[in-house]
Tab-separated table of C-alpha atoms in Angstrom:
chain	number	residue	atom	x	y	z
O	1	ARG	CA	0.034	0.033	0.063
O	2	ALA	CA	1.356	3.519	-0.801
O	3	GLN	CA	0.918	4.524	2.900
O	4	ASP	CA	3.376	1.697	3.916
O	5	PHE	CA	6.053	3.214	1.647
O	6	ASP	CA	8.114	6.341	2.570
O	7	GLY	CA	9.605	6.866	-0.869
O	8	THR	CA	13.103	5.916	0.162
O	9	TYR	CA	15.404	3.142	-0.989
O	10	GLN	CA	15.492	1.786	2.660
O	11	GLY	CA	11.712	2.001	2.960
O	12	TRP	CA	11.425	-0.026	-0.204
O	13	ALA	CA	13.916	-2.553	0.865
O	14	SER	CA	12.330	-3.072	4.263
O	15	LEU	CA	9.112	-4.027	2.574
O	16	VAL	CA	10.776	-6.700	0.227
O	17	HIS	CA	10.736	-10.317	1.526
O	18	PRO	CA	14.159	-11.003	2.720
O	19	GLU	CA	14.702	-14.126	0.542
O	20	ASP	CA	13.687	-11.972	-2.594
O	21	LEU	CA	15.652	-8.854	-1.747
O	22	PRO	CA	19.249	-9.986	-3.177
O	23	ALA	CA	17.592	-10.874	-6.572
O	24	ALA	CA	15.535	-7.685	-6.713
O	25	GLU	CA	18.590	-5.435	-5.694
O	26	ALA	CA	20.729	-7.247	-8.314
O	27	ARG	CA	18.199	-6.658	-11.114
O	28	ILE	CA	17.755	-3.010	-10.175
O	29	GLY	CA	21.567	-2.717	-9.620
O	30	ALA	CA	22.072	-3.894	-13.176
O	31	VAL	CA	19.706	-1.379	-14.520
O	32	LEU	CA	21.369	1.481	-12.537
O	33	SER	CA	24.835	0.491	-13.651
O	34	THR	CA	24.056	0.230	-17.381
O	35	PRO	CA	23.271	3.658	-18.941
O	36	SER	CA	21.596	2.051	-21.976
O	37	PHE	CA	18.919	0.465	-19.551
O	38	LYS	CA	16.173	2.980	-18.893
O	39	THR	CA	13.323	0.574	-17.518
O	40	PHE	CA	13.020	-2.527	-15.671
O	41	GLU	CA	10.712	-5.179	-14.373
O	42	VAL	CA	11.251	-7.459	-11.408
O	43	ASP	CA	8.974	-9.805	-9.507
O	44	PHE	CA	9.446	-10.182	-5.720
O	45	ARG	CA	7.297	-10.784	-2.541
O	46	VAL	CA	6.544	-7.819	-0.117
O	47	ILE	CA	5.681	-8.207	3.568
O	48	ARG	CA	2.797	-6.014	4.625
O	49	PRO	CA	2.633	-4.459	8.001
O	50	ASP	CA	0.044	-7.081	9.105
O	51	GLY	CA	2.461	-9.901	8.209
O	52	SER	CA	0.697	-10.989	5.041
O	53	ILE	CA	2.876	-11.706	2.048
O	54	ARG	CA	1.992	-10.393	-1.407
O	55	HIS	CA	3.453	-11.072	-4.816
O	56	VAL	CA	4.239	-8.006	-6.795
O	57	ARG	CA	5.724	-7.115	-10.156
O	58	ALA	CA	7.739	-3.824	-10.210
O	59	HIS	CA	7.792	-1.787	-13.342
O	60	GLY	CA	10.304	1.186	-13.080
O	61	TYR	CA	12.379	3.526	-14.890
O	62	VAL	CA	15.655	5.206	-13.928
O	63	VAL	CA	15.833	9.053	-14.458
O	64	ARG	CA	19.407	10.044	-15.390
O	65	ASP	CA	21.265	13.284	-15.686
O	66	GLU	CA	23.013	14.554	-18.954
O	67	ASN	CA	26.011	12.230	-18.099
O	68	GLU	CA	23.785	9.197	-17.665
O	69	VAL	CA	24.391	9.098	-13.908
O	70	PRO	CA	21.219	7.915	-12.061
O	71	LEU	CA	19.306	10.506	-10.281
O	72	PHE	CA	16.431	8.477	-9.010
O	73	VAL	CA	14.152	5.503	-9.788
O	74	SER	CA	10.474	5.784	-10.105
O	75	GLY	CA	7.986	3.145	-10.739
O	76	ILE	CA	4.853	1.082	-9.813
O	77	HIS	CA	4.088	-2.174	-8.107
O	78	PHE	CA	1.365	-4.400	-9.358
O	79	ASP	CA	-0.182	-6.822	-6.843
O	80	ARG	CA	0.077	-10.317	-8.826
O	81	THR	CA	-0.749	-12.521	-5.566
O	82	ASN	CA	-3.979	-13.649	-7.228
O	83	THR	CA	-2.294	-14.573	-10.456
O	84	VAL	CA	0.684	-16.233	-8.657
O	85	GLN	CA	-1.664	-18.359	-6.610
O	86	ALA	CA	-3.599	-19.271	-9.612
O	87	GLU	CA	-0.555	-20.348	-11.563
O	88	GLN	CA	0.518	-22.418	-8.592
O	89	ALA	CA	-2.881	-24.049	-8.327
O	90	LEU	CA	-2.768	-24.827	-12.091
O	91	ARG	CA	0.780	-26.448	-11.784
O	92	LYS	CA	-0.462	-28.502	-8.907
O	93	ARG	CA	-3.555	-29.739	-11.057
O	94	GLU	CA	-1.240	-30.432	-13.900
O	95	ARG	CA	0.932	-32.573	-11.693
O	96	ASP	CA	-2.175	-34.298	-10.382
O	97	PHE	CA	-3.566	-34.948	-13.724
O	98	SER	CA	-0.275	-36.366	-15.007
O	99	ALA	CA	0.110	-38.561	-12.004
O	100	LEU	CA	-3.524	-39.841	-12.669
O	101	LEU	CA	-2.802	-40.512	-16.166
O	102	GLY	CA	0.350	-42.233	-15.445
O	103	ASN	CA	-1.156	-44.563	-12.933
O	104	VAL	CA	-4.794	-45.251	-13.911
O	105	SER	CA	-5.356	-48.696	-15.471
O	106	ASP	CA	-8.078	-47.497	-17.764
O	107	LEU	CA	-7.427	-46.446	-21.469
O	108	ILE	CA	-8.163	-42.700	-21.254
O	109	VAL	CA	-7.616	-40.208	-23.949
O	110	PHE	CA	-8.473	-36.534	-24.434
O	111	GLN	CA	-8.779	-35.138	-28.038
O	112	ASN	CA	-9.379	-31.811	-29.522
O	113	LEU	CA	-12.006	-31.225	-32.209
O	114	ASP	CA	-9.631	-32.376	-34.870
O	115	LEU	CA	-9.477	-35.816	-33.105
O	116	ARG	CA	-5.842	-35.370	-32.173
O	117	TYR	CA	-4.833	-36.669	-28.829
O	118	THR	CA	-3.982	-33.895	-26.343
O	119	ALA	CA	-3.464	-36.275	-23.323
O	120	VAL	CA	-3.424	-39.915	-22.844
O	121	SER	CA	-3.086	-42.384	-20.120
O	122	GLN	CA	-0.024	-44.491	-19.643
O	123	SER	CA	-2.191	-47.522	-20.143
O	124	PHE	CA	-3.185	-46.053	-23.710
O	125	VAL	CA	0.327	-45.535	-24.474
O	126	ASP	CA	1.074	-49.241	-23.654
O	127	PHE	CA	-2.046	-50.295	-25.652
O	128	ALA	CA	-0.937	-48.345	-28.582
O	129	GLY	CA	2.535	-49.800	-28.447
O	130	ALA	CA	4.289	-46.471	-27.847
O	131	LYS	CA	6.894	-45.749	-25.368
O	132	ALA	CA	5.672	-42.460	-24.066
O	133	PRO	CA	2.727	-40.099	-24.321
O	134	ALA	CA	4.826	-37.666	-26.589
O	135	GLU	CA	4.753	-40.291	-29.272
O	136	ILE	CA	0.898	-40.123	-29.409
O	137	ILE	CA	0.118	-36.312	-28.561
O	138	GLY	CA	-0.864	-34.378	-31.642
O	139	LYS	CA	-1.568	-37.568	-33.714
O	140	ARG	CA	-4.949	-39.213	-34.560
O	141	ALA	CA	-6.078	-42.852	-34.063
O	142	LYS	CA	-5.405	-43.579	-37.738
O	143	ASP	CA	-1.696	-42.406	-37.337
O	144	ILE	CA	-0.984	-44.880	-34.505
O	145	LEU	CA	-3.485	-47.717	-34.505
O	146	PRO	CA	-4.423	-50.537	-36.859
O	147	ASP	CA	-6.943	-49.594	-39.438
O	148	GLN	CA	-9.906	-51.476	-38.065
O	149	LEU	CA	-9.242	-50.307	-34.385
O	150	ALA	CA	-8.725	-46.764	-35.533
O	151	SER	CA	-12.142	-46.929	-37.492
O	152	ASN	CA	-13.791	-48.285	-34.294
O	153	LEU	CA	-12.353	-45.396	-32.191
O	154	VAL	CA	-13.249	-42.730	-34.800
O	155	ALA	CA	-16.931	-43.985	-34.718
O	156	ASP	CA	-16.790	-43.693	-30.916
O	157	ASP	CA	-15.472	-40.272	-31.323
O	158	ALA	CA	-18.287	-39.407	-33.651
O	159	THR	CA	-20.689	-40.460	-30.968
O	160	VAL	CA	-19.030	-38.342	-28.433
O	161	LEU	CA	-19.156	-35.369	-30.659
O	162	GLU	CA	-22.825	-35.845	-31.535
O	163	THR	CA	-24.089	-36.671	-28.028
O	164	GLY	CA	-21.701	-34.866	-25.743
O	165	LEU	CA	-21.450	-38.081	-23.635
O	166	ALA	CA	-18.470	-40.187	-22.905
O	167	VAL	CA	-18.135	-43.664	-24.555
O	168	ILE	CA	-17.337	-46.523	-22.292
O	169	ALA	CA	-16.007	-49.300	-24.429
O	170	SER	CA	-15.376	-52.454	-22.692
O	171	GLU	CA	-13.309	-54.249	-25.356
O	172	TYR	CA	-11.554	-53.261	-28.849
């Protein structure tokens, strides 16, 4: 909050999380010591007076004299806490999703509207005779499976697209 900052370097540094201060100072120091750098952007955490921690992105610029000597730094901090928390939650969901696909015994596939695989279970990888999901992702059934099996899967895909319901096939 603006009222928590007294406008000095020491005031700013006292708000930056101690674990993030060295990197933030290094980034800003590099800008100050390089005359061709006029602006900077740096992410760090701040500790608010109530003890809460917020993630911020600082956008700043250096005002220099006619000899390119820095006179002062000015800028603005954007609170990115919600974005950072959402990114962390998304990464956790992606890890959980990957763990699920890697350990489930069912043949599970996700496809885009072009019927290209976007995610597959390890069981499907084994079923398709591939070594890793990367060998399947971006391909269609006809690219990786025998013709009759691919035709059956494409028919099931058409049913899913028409009805919006999952197809549970017990055998292929």
